[in-house]
Coordinates of N, CA and C in Angstrom, one line a residue:
M189 N 1.1 -1.3 -0.1 CA -0.2 0.0 0.2 C 0.7 1.3 -0.1
S190 N 0.5 2.4 -0.6 CA 1.2 3.5 -0.8 C 1.0 4.0 0.4
K191 N 2.3 5.1 0.8 CA 2.1 5.4 2.0 C 1.6 7.2 2.0
V192 N 0.7 7.5 2.8 CA -0.2 8.7 2.5 C -0.2 8.9 3.8
M193 N -0.4 10.9 4.2 CA -0.4 11.4 5.2 C 0.4 10.6 6.3
S194 N 1.8 11.0 5.8 CA 2.8 10.5 7.2 C 2.3 9.1 7.7
N195 N 2.4 8.0 6.7 CA 2.1 6.7 6.9 C 1.0 6.5 7.5
V196 N 0.0 7.3 7.5 CA -1.5 6.6 7.8 C -1.8 6.0 6.7
T197 N -2.5 4.9 6.7 CA -2.9 4.5 6.0 C -4.9 3.7 5.9
L198 N -5.3 3.2 4.7 CA -6.7 2.9 5.1 C -6.8 2.0 6.4
A199 N -5.9 1.4 6.2 CA -5.8 0.0 7.6 C -6.0 0.7 8.9
D200 N -5.6 2.0 8.8 CA -5.7 3.0 10.1 C -7.2 3.3 10.6
F201 N -8.5 3.1 9.5 CA -9.7 3.5 10.3 C -10.6 2.5 9.6
S202 N -11.6 2.7 10.2 CA -12.9 1.5 10.2 C -14.0 1.6 8.9
T203 N -14.2 0.6 8.8 CA -15.2 0.7 7.4 C -16.4 2.3 7.6
C204 N -16.7 2.3 8.8 CA -17.8 3.8 8.7 C -16.7 4.9 8.7
E205 N -15.7 5.0 8.9 CA -15.0 6.5 8.8 C -14.6 6.5 7.4
I206 N -14.4 5.4 6.5 CA -14.1 5.0 5.3 C -15.0 5.3 4.3
S207 N -16.7 4.7 4.4 CA -17.8 5.3 3.9 C -18.2 6.6 3.8
D208 N -17.5 7.2 5.2 CA -18.2 8.7 4.9 C -17.1 9.3 4.1
A209 N -16.1 9.2 4.3 CA -15.1 9.5 3.2 C -15.5 9.4 2.2
L210 N -16.1 8.2 1.7 CA -16.6 8.0 0.2 C -17.8 8.7 -0.3
I211 N -18.5 9.3 0.6 CA -19.7 9.8 0.4 C -19.3 11.2 0.5
K212 N -18.1 11.7 0.7 CA -17.5 13.1 0.7 C -17.2 13.0 -0.9
L213 N -17.0 11.9 -1.1 CA -16.2 12.0 -2.8 C -17.4 11.7 -3.5
S214 N -18.6 11.7 -3.2 CA -19.8 11.8 -4.3 C -20.1 10.0 -4.5
V215 N -19.6 9.3 -4.1 CA -19.5 7.9 -4.1 C -21.0 7.7 -3.5
P216 N -22.2 7.6 -3.8 CA -23.3 7.5 -3.7 C -23.5 6.4 -3.0
H217 N -22.6 5.2 -2.8 CA -23.3 4.1 -2.2 C -22.2 4.3 -0.5
G218 N -21.2 4.5 -0.6 CA -19.9 5.1 0.6 C -19.3 3.7 0.4
G219 N -19.4 3.0 -1.0 CA -18.3 1.8 -1.1 C -19.1 0.9 -0.3
H220 N -20.4 0.9 0.8 CA -20.8 -0.5 1.3 C -21.6 -1.2 0.5
I221 N -20.9 -2.5 0.7 CA -21.7 -3.5 -0.1 C -22.5 -4.3 1.0
P222 N -23.8 -3.7 1.2 CA -24.8 -4.1 2.2 C -25.1 -6.0 2.1
D223 N -25.7 -5.7 3.3 CA -26.1 -7.5 3.9 C -24.9 -8.4 3.5
I224 N -23.5 -8.4 4.0 CA -22.7 -9.0 3.9 C -21.9 -8.7 5.6
H225 N -22.3 -10.0 6.1 CA -21.7 -9.8 7.4 C -20.7 -10.9 7.7
M226 N -20.0 -10.6 9.0 CA -19.0 -11.4 9.5 C -19.5 -12.7 10.1
V227 N -18.7 -13.7 9.7 CA -19.2 -14.9 10.1 C -18.3 -15.6 10.8
S228 N -16.9 -15.3 10.9 CA -16.0 -15.7 11.2 C -14.7 -14.5 11.4
P229 N -14.0 -14.6 12.5 CA -14.3 -16.1 13.4 C -15.2 -16.1 14.4
G230 N -16.1 -14.6 14.6 CA -16.8 -14.4 15.6 C -18.1 -13.2 15.0
T231 N -19.1 -13.3 15.4 CA -19.9 -12.5 15.1 C -20.1 -11.2 15.1
S232 N -18.9 -11.2 16.4 CA -18.6 -9.6 17.1 C -17.2 -9.6 17.2
N233 N -16.2 -9.4 16.7 CA -14.8 -9.1 17.0 C -14.5 -7.9 16.7
S234 N -14.0 -7.3 17.4 CA -13.5 -5.7 16.5 C -12.0 -6.0 16.6
D235 N -11.3 -7.0 16.7 CA -10.2 -7.3 16.3 C -9.9 -7.9 14.8
V236 N -11.0 -8.4 14.4 CA -11.3 -9.0 12.5 C -11.2 -8.0 11.9
R237 N -10.0 -7.5 11.2 CA -10.6 -7.0 9.9 C -9.9 -6.9 8.8
I238 N -10.4 -6.9 7.8 CA -9.7 -7.2 6.4 C -9.3 -5.7 5.9
C239 N -8.2 -5.2 5.5 CA -8.0 -4.6 4.2 C -6.6 -4.7 3.2
S240 N -7.2 -5.3 2.1 CA -6.3 -6.1 1.0 C -6.8 -5.6 -0.3
P241 N -6.1 -5.8 -1.1 CA -6.7 -5.7 -2.6 C -7.8 -6.8 -2.9
A242 N -8.6 -6.8 -3.9 CA -9.5 -7.3 -3.9 C -9.1 -8.5 -5.4
Y243 N -9.2 -9.7 -5.0 CA -8.9 -10.8 -6.2 C -10.5 -11.7 -6.3
T244 N -10.8 -10.9 -7.6 CA -12.1 -11.4 -7.5 C -12.7 -12.4 -8.3
V245 N -13.6 -13.4 -7.9 CA -14.1 -14.7 -8.8 C -15.9 -14.3 -8.9
K246 N -16.1 -15.2 -9.9 CA -17.1 -15.1 -10.5 C -17.9 -16.4 -10.2
M247 N -19.1 -16.9 -9.7 CA -19.6 -18.0 -9.5 C -20.9 -17.7 -10.5
V248 N -21.0 -19.0 -11.5 CA -22.5 -19.3 -12.1 C -23.0 -20.8 -11.5
L249 N -24.5 -20.6 -11.9 CA -24.8 -22.1 -11.6 C -24.2 -23.1 -12.8
A250 N -24.4 -24.1 -11.9 CA -23.8 -25.6 -12.6 C -24.5 -25.7 -13.9
S251 N -26.0 -25.1 -13.9 CA -26.5 -25.6 -15.5 C -26.3 -24.7 -16.3
N252 N -25.2 -23.6 -15.9 CA -24.9 -22.7 -17.1 C -23.8 -23.3 -18.1
T253 N -23.6 -23.5 -19.2 CA -23.2 -24.5 -19.8 C -22.4 -23.8 -20.9
T254 N -22.7 -22.0 -21.3 CA -22.2 -21.3 -22.1 C -20.9 -20.7 -21.2
A255 N -20.9 -20.5 -19.8 CA -19.9 -19.5 -18.9 C -18.7 -20.4 -19.1
P256 N -17.7 -19.5 -19.4 CA -16.3 -20.3 -19.5 C -15.9 -21.0 -17.9
K257 N -14.9 -22.0 -18.2 CA -14.8 -22.7 -17.2 C -13.0 -22.6 -16.8
L258 N -12.9 -22.8 -15.5 CA -11.7 -22.4 -15.2 C -10.5 -23.3 -15.0
T259 N -9.3 -23.5 -15.6 CA -8.5 -24.8 -15.4 C -7.7 -25.0 -14.5
S260 N -7.9 -24.0 -13.1 CA -6.8 -24.0 -11.9 C -8.2 -23.5 -10.8
H261 N -8.0 -24.5 -9.8 CA -9.3 -23.6 -8.7 C -8.9 -22.3 -8.5
F262 N -9.8 -21.7 -7.9 CA -9.3 -20.1 -7.9 C -8.8 -19.9 -6.3
V263 N -8.5 -20.7 -5.5 CA -8.0 -20.3 -4.3 C -6.7 -20.8 -4.3
D264 N -6.4 -21.7 -5.2 CA -5.0 -22.2 -5.8 C -4.2 -20.7 -6.6
T265 N -5.0 -19.9 -7.1 CA -4.3 -19.2 -7.5 C -4.4 -17.7 -7.1
A266 N -4.8 -17.3 -5.6 CA -5.2 -16.0 -5.0 C -3.6 -15.5 -4.9
P267 N -3.5 -14.7 -5.1 CA -2.4 -13.8 -4.7 C -2.3 -13.8 -3.0
A268 N -1.0 -14.0 -2.5 CA -0.9 -13.9 -1.2 C -1.0 -12.0 -0.9
G269 N -1.5 -12.2 0.1 CA -2.1 -10.6 1.1 C -3.4 -10.2 0.4
S270 N -4.3 -10.9 -0.4 CA -5.3 -10.7 -1.0 C -6.5 -10.8 -0.2
A271 N -7.7 -10.1 -0.8 CA -8.6 -10.7 -0.3 C -9.4 -11.1 -1.4
I272 N -10.3 -12.0 -1.1 CA -10.6 -13.0 -1.7 C -12.4 -12.6 -2.1
V273 N -12.6 -12.0 -3.2 CA -14.5 -11.9 -3.5 C -15.2 -12.6 -4.2
I274 N -16.4 -12.8 -3.8 CA -16.5 -13.9 -4.8 C -18.3 -13.8 -4.8
D275 N -18.9 -13.7 -6.3 CA -20.2 -13.1 -6.5 C -20.8 -14.8 -7.0
A276 N -21.6 -15.1 -6.1 CA -22.2 -16.4 -6.4 C -23.8 -15.5 -6.9
P277 N -24.5 -16.4 -7.6 CA -25.9 -16.5 -8.2 C -26.6 -16.1 -7.0
P278 N -27.6 -15.0 -6.8 CA -28.3 -14.5 -6.1 C -29.5 -15.9 -5.5
E279 N -29.9 -16.7 -6.4 CA -30.6 -17.8 -6.5 C -30.1 -18.5 -5.8
A280 N -29.0 -19.1 -5.6 CA -28.0 -20.2 -5.4 C -28.8 -20.5 -3.8
K281 N -28.9 -21.2 -3.1 CA -29.2 -21.6 -1.7 C -27.7 -22.3 -1.0
S282 N -27.1 -23.1 -2.0 CA -25.9 -23.7 -1.6 C -24.4 -23.0 -1.4
A283 N -23.8 -23.4 -0.4 CA -22.5 -22.8 -0.1 C -21.7 -22.5 -1.4
V284 N -20.9 -21.5 -1.1 CA -19.8 -21.4 -2.5 C -17.8 -21.1 -2.0
W285 N -18.3 -21.6 -0.1 CA -16.8 -21.7 0.2 C -17.3 -22.4 1.5
G286 N -15.8 -23.2 1.6 CA -16.2 -23.9 2.7 C -14.8 -24.1 3.9
G287 N -14.5 -24.9 4.5 CA -13.4 -25.4 5.8 C -12.0 -25.6 4.8
L288 N -12.4 -26.4 3.6 CA -10.9 -26.9 3.0 C -10.8 -25.7 2.3
M289 N -11.1 -24.5 1.9 CA -10.9 -23.7 0.7 C -10.3 -22.4 1.9
T290 N -10.7 -22.6 3.3 CA -9.9 -21.7 3.9 C -8.6 -21.9 4.7
A291 N -8.6 -23.3 4.2 CA -7.4 -23.6 4.6 C -6.5 -23.5 3.5
G292 N -7.1 -23.5 1.9 CA -6.3 -23.6 1.3 C -5.9 -21.6 0.6
A293 N -6.4 -21.0 1.5 CA -6.5 -19.4 1.3 C -5.4 -19.3 2.1
Q294 N -5.8 -19.7 3.5 CA -4.6 -19.6 4.3 C -3.0 -19.8 4.2
A295 N -3.0 -21.0 3.4 CA -2.1 -21.7 2.8 C -1.2 -20.6 2.2
R296 N -2.5 -20.4 1.0 CA -1.7 -19.0 0.2 C -1.3 -17.2 0.7
G297 N -1.8 -17.4 1.8 CA -1.2 -15.6 2.5 C -2.8 -14.8 1.7
A298 N -3.7 -15.4 1.8 CA -5.1 -14.3 1.5 C -5.4 -13.9 3.1
T299 N -5.6 -12.8 2.7 CA -6.4 -12.5 4.3 C -7.5 -12.3 4.8
G300 N -8.6 -12.7 3.6 CA -9.9 -13.3 3.9 C -10.7 -13.7 3.2
V301 N -12.1 -13.6 3.1 CA -13.1 -13.8 2.1 C -14.4 -13.1 2.1
I302 N -15.0 -12.6 1.3 CA -16.3 -11.7 1.2 C -17.1 -12.3 0.1
I303 N -17.9 -13.0 0.7 CA -18.7 -13.6 -0.4 C -20.1 -13.1 -0.7
S304 N -20.5 -12.3 -1.7 CA -21.9 -12.3 -1.7 C -22.5 -13.8 -2.4
G305 N -23.3 -14.0 -1.5 CA -23.6 -15.8 -1.5 C -23.1 -16.5 0.1
R306 N -23.0 -17.5 -0.2 CA -23.3 -18.4 1.1 C -22.3 -18.8 1.3
C307 N -21.9 -19.1 2.9 CA -20.7 -20.2 3.2 C -21.2 -21.6 4.2
R308 N -19.9 -22.5 4.0 CA -20.5 -23.5 5.3 C -19.4 -24.0 6.0
D309 N -19.5 -24.7 7.1 CA -18.3 -25.3 7.5 C -17.5 -24.0 8.9
L310 N -18.8 -23.2 9.4 CA -18.8 -21.9 10.2 C -17.4 -22.9 11.4
A311 N -17.5 -23.6 11.9 CA -16.9 -24.2 13.1 C -15.2 -24.3 12.8
E312 N -15.0 -24.2 11.2 CA -13.7 -25.0 11.0 C -13.1 -23.6 10.3
H313 N -14.0 -22.8 10.0 CA -13.3 -20.9 9.8 C -13.2 -20.1 11.1
R314 N -13.7 -20.6 12.0 CA -13.7 -20.0 13.4 C -12.2 -20.6 14.1
A315 N -12.2 -22.0 14.1 CA -11.4 -22.2 15.1 C -10.0 -21.8 14.2
Q316 N -9.8 -21.7 12.6 CA -8.8 -21.3 11.9 C -8.7 -19.9 12.2
G317 N -9.2 -19.3 12.5 CA -9.6 -17.6 12.7 C -9.1 -16.9 11.3
F318 N -10.4 -17.5 10.4 CA -9.8 -16.7 8.8 C -11.3 -16.0 9.1
P319 N -10.5 -14.8 8.8 CA -12.0 -14.0 8.1 C -12.9 -14.2 7.2
V320 N -14.4 -14.5 7.3 CA -15.2 -14.7 6.5 C -16.1 -13.9 6.9
F321 N -16.7 -13.3 5.5 CA -17.7 -12.0 5.4 C -18.8 -13.0 4.6
S322 N -20.1 -13.2 4.7 CA -21.0 -14.0 3.9 C -22.5 -12.9 3.8
R323 N -23.4 -13.4 3.2 CA -25.0 -12.8 3.3 C -25.3 -14.1 3.9
G324 N -24.9 -15.3 4.4 CA -25.2 -16.0 4.8 C -25.1 -17.8 5.0
H325 N -25.7 -18.6 5.4 CA -24.6 -20.2 5.5 C -25.6 -20.6 4.9
S326 N -25.1 -21.9 4.8 CA -25.9 -23.2 3.9 C -25.0 -24.6 4.7
T327 N -26.1 -25.6 4.9 CA -25.5 -27.1 5.0 C -24.9 -27.6 3.5
L328 N -25.3 -27.1 2.5 CA -25.0 -27.7 1.1 C -23.4 -26.9 0.4
G329 N -22.8 -27.9 0.0 CA -21.6 -27.3 -0.9 C -21.8 -26.9 -2.3
Q330 N -20.6 -26.6 -2.8 CA -20.6 -26.1 -4.1 C -21.4 -27.1 -5.2
S331 N -20.9 -27.9 -5.1 CA -21.1 -28.8 -6.2 C -22.3 -29.5 -5.6
P332 N -23.5 -30.0 -6.7 CA -23.3 -29.8 -7.9 C -24.2 -28.5 -8.3
F333 N -24.4 -27.6 -7.7 CA -25.2 -26.6 -7.6 C -24.5 -25.5 -8.5
T334 N -23.6 -25.1 -8.2 CA -22.7 -23.7 -8.7 C -21.2 -24.1 -8.9
R335 N -20.9 -23.4 -9.8 CA -19.3 -23.7 -10.2 C -18.6 -21.8 -10.4
P336 N -17.3 -21.8 -10.3 CA -16.3 -20.9 -10.7 C -16.5 -20.6 -12.0
S337 N -16.8 -19.7 -12.6 CA -16.7 -19.1 -14.0 C -15.3 -18.1 -14.6
A338 N -14.8 -17.5 -13.2 CA -13.8 -16.1 -14.1 C -13.1 -16.0 -12.6
I339 N -11.9 -15.2 -12.9 CA -11.5 -14.6 -11.9 C -10.7 -13.3 -12.4
N340 N -10.5 -12.6 -11.7 CA -9.7 -11.1 -11.7 C -10.9 -10.7 -12.6
I341 N -11.9 -10.2 -12.7 CA -12.9 -9.3 -13.5 C -13.6 -8.7 -12.8
P342 N -14.1 -7.2 -13.3 CA -15.1 -6.8 -12.3 C -16.8 -7.5 -11.8
L343 N -16.7 -7.3 -11.1 CA -17.7 -8.1 -10.1 C -18.7 -6.7 -9.9
T344 N -20.2 -6.5 -10.2 CA -21.1 -5.6 -9.8 C -21.7 -6.4 -8.8
L345 N -21.5 -6.2 -7.4 CA -22.6 -6.8 -6.0 C -23.7 -5.7 -6.0
A346 N -24.8 -6.0 -6.3 CA -26.3 -5.6 -6.1 C -26.8 -6.0 -4.9
P347 N -27.5 -5.1 -4.0 CA -28.2 -5.2 -3.0 C -29.4 -6.6 -3.6
Q348 N -29.9 -7.1 -2.4 CA -30.7 -8.1 -2.6 C -31.9 -8.4 -1.5
G349 N -33.0 -8.8 -2.0 CA -34.1 -8.6 -1.1 C -35.1 -7.5 -1.0
P350 N -35.6 -7.2 -0.3 CA -36.8 -6.1 -0.4 C -36.1 -4.3 -0.2
G351 N -36.5 -3.7 -1.2 CA -35.9 -2.3 -1.2 C -34.1 -2.7 -1.9
A352 N -34.0 -3.3 -2.5 CA -32.8 -3.7 -3.3 C -32.7 -2.7 -4.4
E353 N -33.8 -1.9 -4.9 CA -34.4 -1.5 -6.1 C -33.5 -0.1 -5.6
D354 N -33.6 0.4 -4.5 CA -33.1 1.9 -4.4 C -32.2 2.2 -3.4
F355 N -31.2 0.6 -3.9 CA -29.5 1.0 -3.3 C -29.0 0.7 -4.5
P356 N -28.1 1.6 -4.6 CA -27.1 1.6 -5.5 C -25.7 0.7 -5.6
A357 N -25.6 -0.5 -7.0 CA -24.7 -1.4 -6.9 C -23.1 -1.0 -6.7
V358 N -22.9 -1.9 -6.0 CA -21.0 -1.5 -6.1 C -20.3 -2.3 -7.0
T359 N -19.2 -1.4 -7.7 CA -19.1 -2.5 -8.7 C -17.1 -2.8 -8.1
V360 N -16.8 -4.0 -8.0 CA -15.5 -4.0 -7.5 C -14.7 -4.6 -8.7
Q361 N -13.5 -3.5 -8.8 CA -12.4 -4.2 -9.9 C -11.3 -4.7 -9.1
P362 N -10.8 -5.4 -9.6 CA -9.7 -6.0 -9.3 C -8.6 -5.1 -8.9
G363 N -8.0 -5.3 -7.6 CA -7.3 -4.2 -6.8 C -7.3 -3.7 -6.4
D364 N -9.1 -3.1 -6.2 CA -9.8 -2.2 -5.8 C -9.4 -2.7 -3.9
W365 N -9.1 -1.8 -3.3 CA -9.0 -1.9 -1.5 C -10.7 -2.3 -1.0
I366 N -10.3 -3.4 -0.4 CA -11.7 -4.0 0.5 C -11.2 -4.3 1.8
I367 N -12.1 -3.4 2.8 CA -12.0 -3.3 4.1 C -13.4 -3.7 4.5
A368 N -13.1 -4.5 5.7 CA -14.2 -5.3 6.2 C -14.0 -5.3 7.8
D369 N -14.9 -5.1 8.8 CA -14.6 -5.1 10.0 C -15.9 -5.6 10.2
E370 N -16.3 -5.9 11.7 CA -17.9 -5.9 12.6 C -18.8 -4.9 12.0
D371 N -18.5 -3.9 11.2 CA -19.6 -3.1 10.7 C -20.1 -3.3 9.2
G372 N -19.1 -4.0 8.8 CA -19.6 -4.3 7.4 C -18.3 -4.5 6.7
V373 N -18.8 -4.4 5.1 CA -17.9 -4.6 4.0 C -17.6 -3.2 3.4
V374 N -16.8 -2.6 3.0 CA -16.5 -1.5 1.7 C -15.9 -1.7 0.8
C375 N -15.8 -1.0 -0.3 CA -14.8 -1.4 -1.4 C -14.5 0.5 -1.8
V376 N -13.0 0.6 -1.9 CA -12.4 1.9 -2.0 C -11.8 2.0 -3.5
P377 N -12.1 2.3 -4.6 CA -11.6 2.1 -5.4 C -10.2 2.6 -5.5
Q378 N -9.3 2.1 -6.1 CA -7.9 2.5 -6.4 C -7.4 3.7 -6.2
D379 N -7.8 4.5 -7.4 CA -7.7 5.9 -7.7 C -8.2 6.6 -6.5
L380 N -9.0 6.4 -5.6 CA -9.4 7.2 -4.5 C -8.8 7.0 -3.5
E381 N -7.6 6.2 -3.2 CA -7.5 5.7 -1.9 C -6.6 6.8 -1.0
T382 N -5.6 7.6 -1.9 CA -5.3 8.9 -0.9 C -6.2 10.2 -0.6
Q383 N -7.4 10.5 -1.5 CA -8.3 11.0 -1.5 C -9.3 10.7 0.0
V384 N -9.3 9.4 -0.1 CA -10.0 8.9 1.2 C -9.4 8.6 2.6
V385 N -8.2 8.5 2.5 CA -7.3 8.5 3.7 C -7.3 10.3 4.4
D386 N -7.1 11.2 3.0 CA -7.0 12.2 3.7 C -8.5 13.0 4.2
L387 N -9.4 12.5 3.8 CA -10.8 12.6 4.3 C -11.5 12.1 5.7
A388 N -10.9 10.8 5.7 CA -10.9 10.3 6.7 C -10.3 10.7 7.9
S389 N -8.9 11.0 7.7 CA -8.2 11.4 9.0 C -8.9 13.0 9.5
K390 N -9.3 13.6 8.6 CA -10.2 15.0 9.0 C -11.4 14.6 9.6
G391 N -12.2 13.8 8.8 CA -13.3 13.3 9.8 C -13.2 12.7 11.1
R392 N -12.0 12.1 11.4 CA -11.9 11.2 13.0 C -11.8 12.5 13.7
E393 N -10.9 13.2 13.2 CA -10.0 14.7 14.3 C -11.8 15.4 14.5
I394 N -12.4 15.4 13.5 CA -13.9 16.4 13.9 C -14.5 15.6 14.8
D395 N -14.4 14.4 14.5 CA -15.5 13.4 15.5 C -14.8 13.2 17.1
S396 N -13.5 13.5 17.0 CA -13.3 13.6 18.6 C -13.7 14.7 19.1
R397 N -13.7 16.1 18.6 CA -13.9 16.9 19.1 C -15.5 17.1 19.3
C398 N -16.0 16.4 18.5 CA -17.5 16.6 18.9 C -17.6 15.3 19.9
M399 N -17.0 14.3 20.0 CA -16.9 13.3 21.2 C -16.8 14.1 22.7
E400 N -15.9 15.0 22.4 CA -15.1 15.3 23.7 C -16.3 16.7 24.2
D401 N -16.9 17.2 23.3 CA -17.9 18.0 23.6 C -19.2 17.4 24.2
I402 N -19.5 16.2 23.5 CA -20.9 15.6 23.8 C -20.8 15.2 25.2
K403 N -19.6 14.3 25.5 CA -19.4 13.7 27.0 C -19.4 15.1 28.0
A404 N -18.7 16.5 27.7 CA -18.6 17.4 28.4 C -20.2 17.9 28.5
G405 N -21.4 17.3 28.3 CA -22.2 17.9 28.8 C -23.3 19.0 27.2
K406 N -22.3 19.4 26.7 CA -23.1 20.3 25.1 C -23.8 20.2 24.1
G407 N -24.2 19.0 24.4 CA -25.4 18.4 23.5 C -24.5 18.1 22.2
V408 N -25.6 16.8 21.7 CA -25.3 16.4 20.2 C -25.5 17.9 19.2
Q409 N -26.5 18.4 19.2 CA -26.7 19.4 18.1 C -25.7 20.4 18.3
Q410 N -25.4 21.1 19.3 CA -24.4 22.0 19.0 C -23.1 21.6 19.1
S411 N -23.0 20.4 19.1 CA -21.2 20.0 19.2 C -21.5 19.6 17.5
F412 N -22.4 19.5 16.9 CA -22.7 18.8 15.8 C -21.9 20.0 14.9
K413 N -22.9 21.4 15.5 CA -22.9 22.6 14.6 C -21.8 23.3 14.5
L414 N -21.1 23.0 15.9 CA -19.7 23.9 16.0 C -18.4 22.8 15.1
H415 N -18.6 21.8 15.4 CA -17.5 20.9 14.6 C -17.5 20.8 13.2
R416 N -19.0 20.4 12.8 CA -19.4 19.8 11.6 C -20.2 20.7 10.8
G417 N -20.5 21.6 11.4 CA -21.0 23.1 10.6 C -22.5 22.8 10.2
K418 N -23.1 21.7 11.1 CA -24.5 21.6 10.5 C -25.0 20.7 11.9

């Protein structure tokens, strides 16, 4: 990662701080990929976070005979230090990630996996301390329901379920920064990294002043108006 702002990097900020910065940069979704939550190593663990470039994987239904096929398992080609981002068909109720894949990803030096879809073998991921974020989980494995079709391509991750049409999709480009923690998952385009770090740093300073005044009894509204200007 490039060094900016006196060695301050994206890894120094929470997903919330990063989303706030992206909103200020007119990214309408604040980089947030909704409805994907931490399932490993625990459902609430403030020490677990991912801040790594994306290695993207596109899954298709097994019944799709026209989509390309991979010649190698996608875990075996994951770069060290990458966050594996998987887009599964929204109608699939089976998992696209399991305990053996976590073992393979750890052996490759991957930092975690973000799944727009389901995983399984939760106990195995948690026992290995591997960060897994997904939309849900399942008892069913990948075969014979889905298969990987492409790696290192842009993934457009759209919200699912009620109200999905009211929230913009997030496009993850290979190499974009993926930041994930107990609050959720955020994608930062590579070309916005420096600006996000700058704005997040300023936002943290402002919020620190607000917190100090609020704790002193000055009130939320007055503190916001004084430091945030609203």
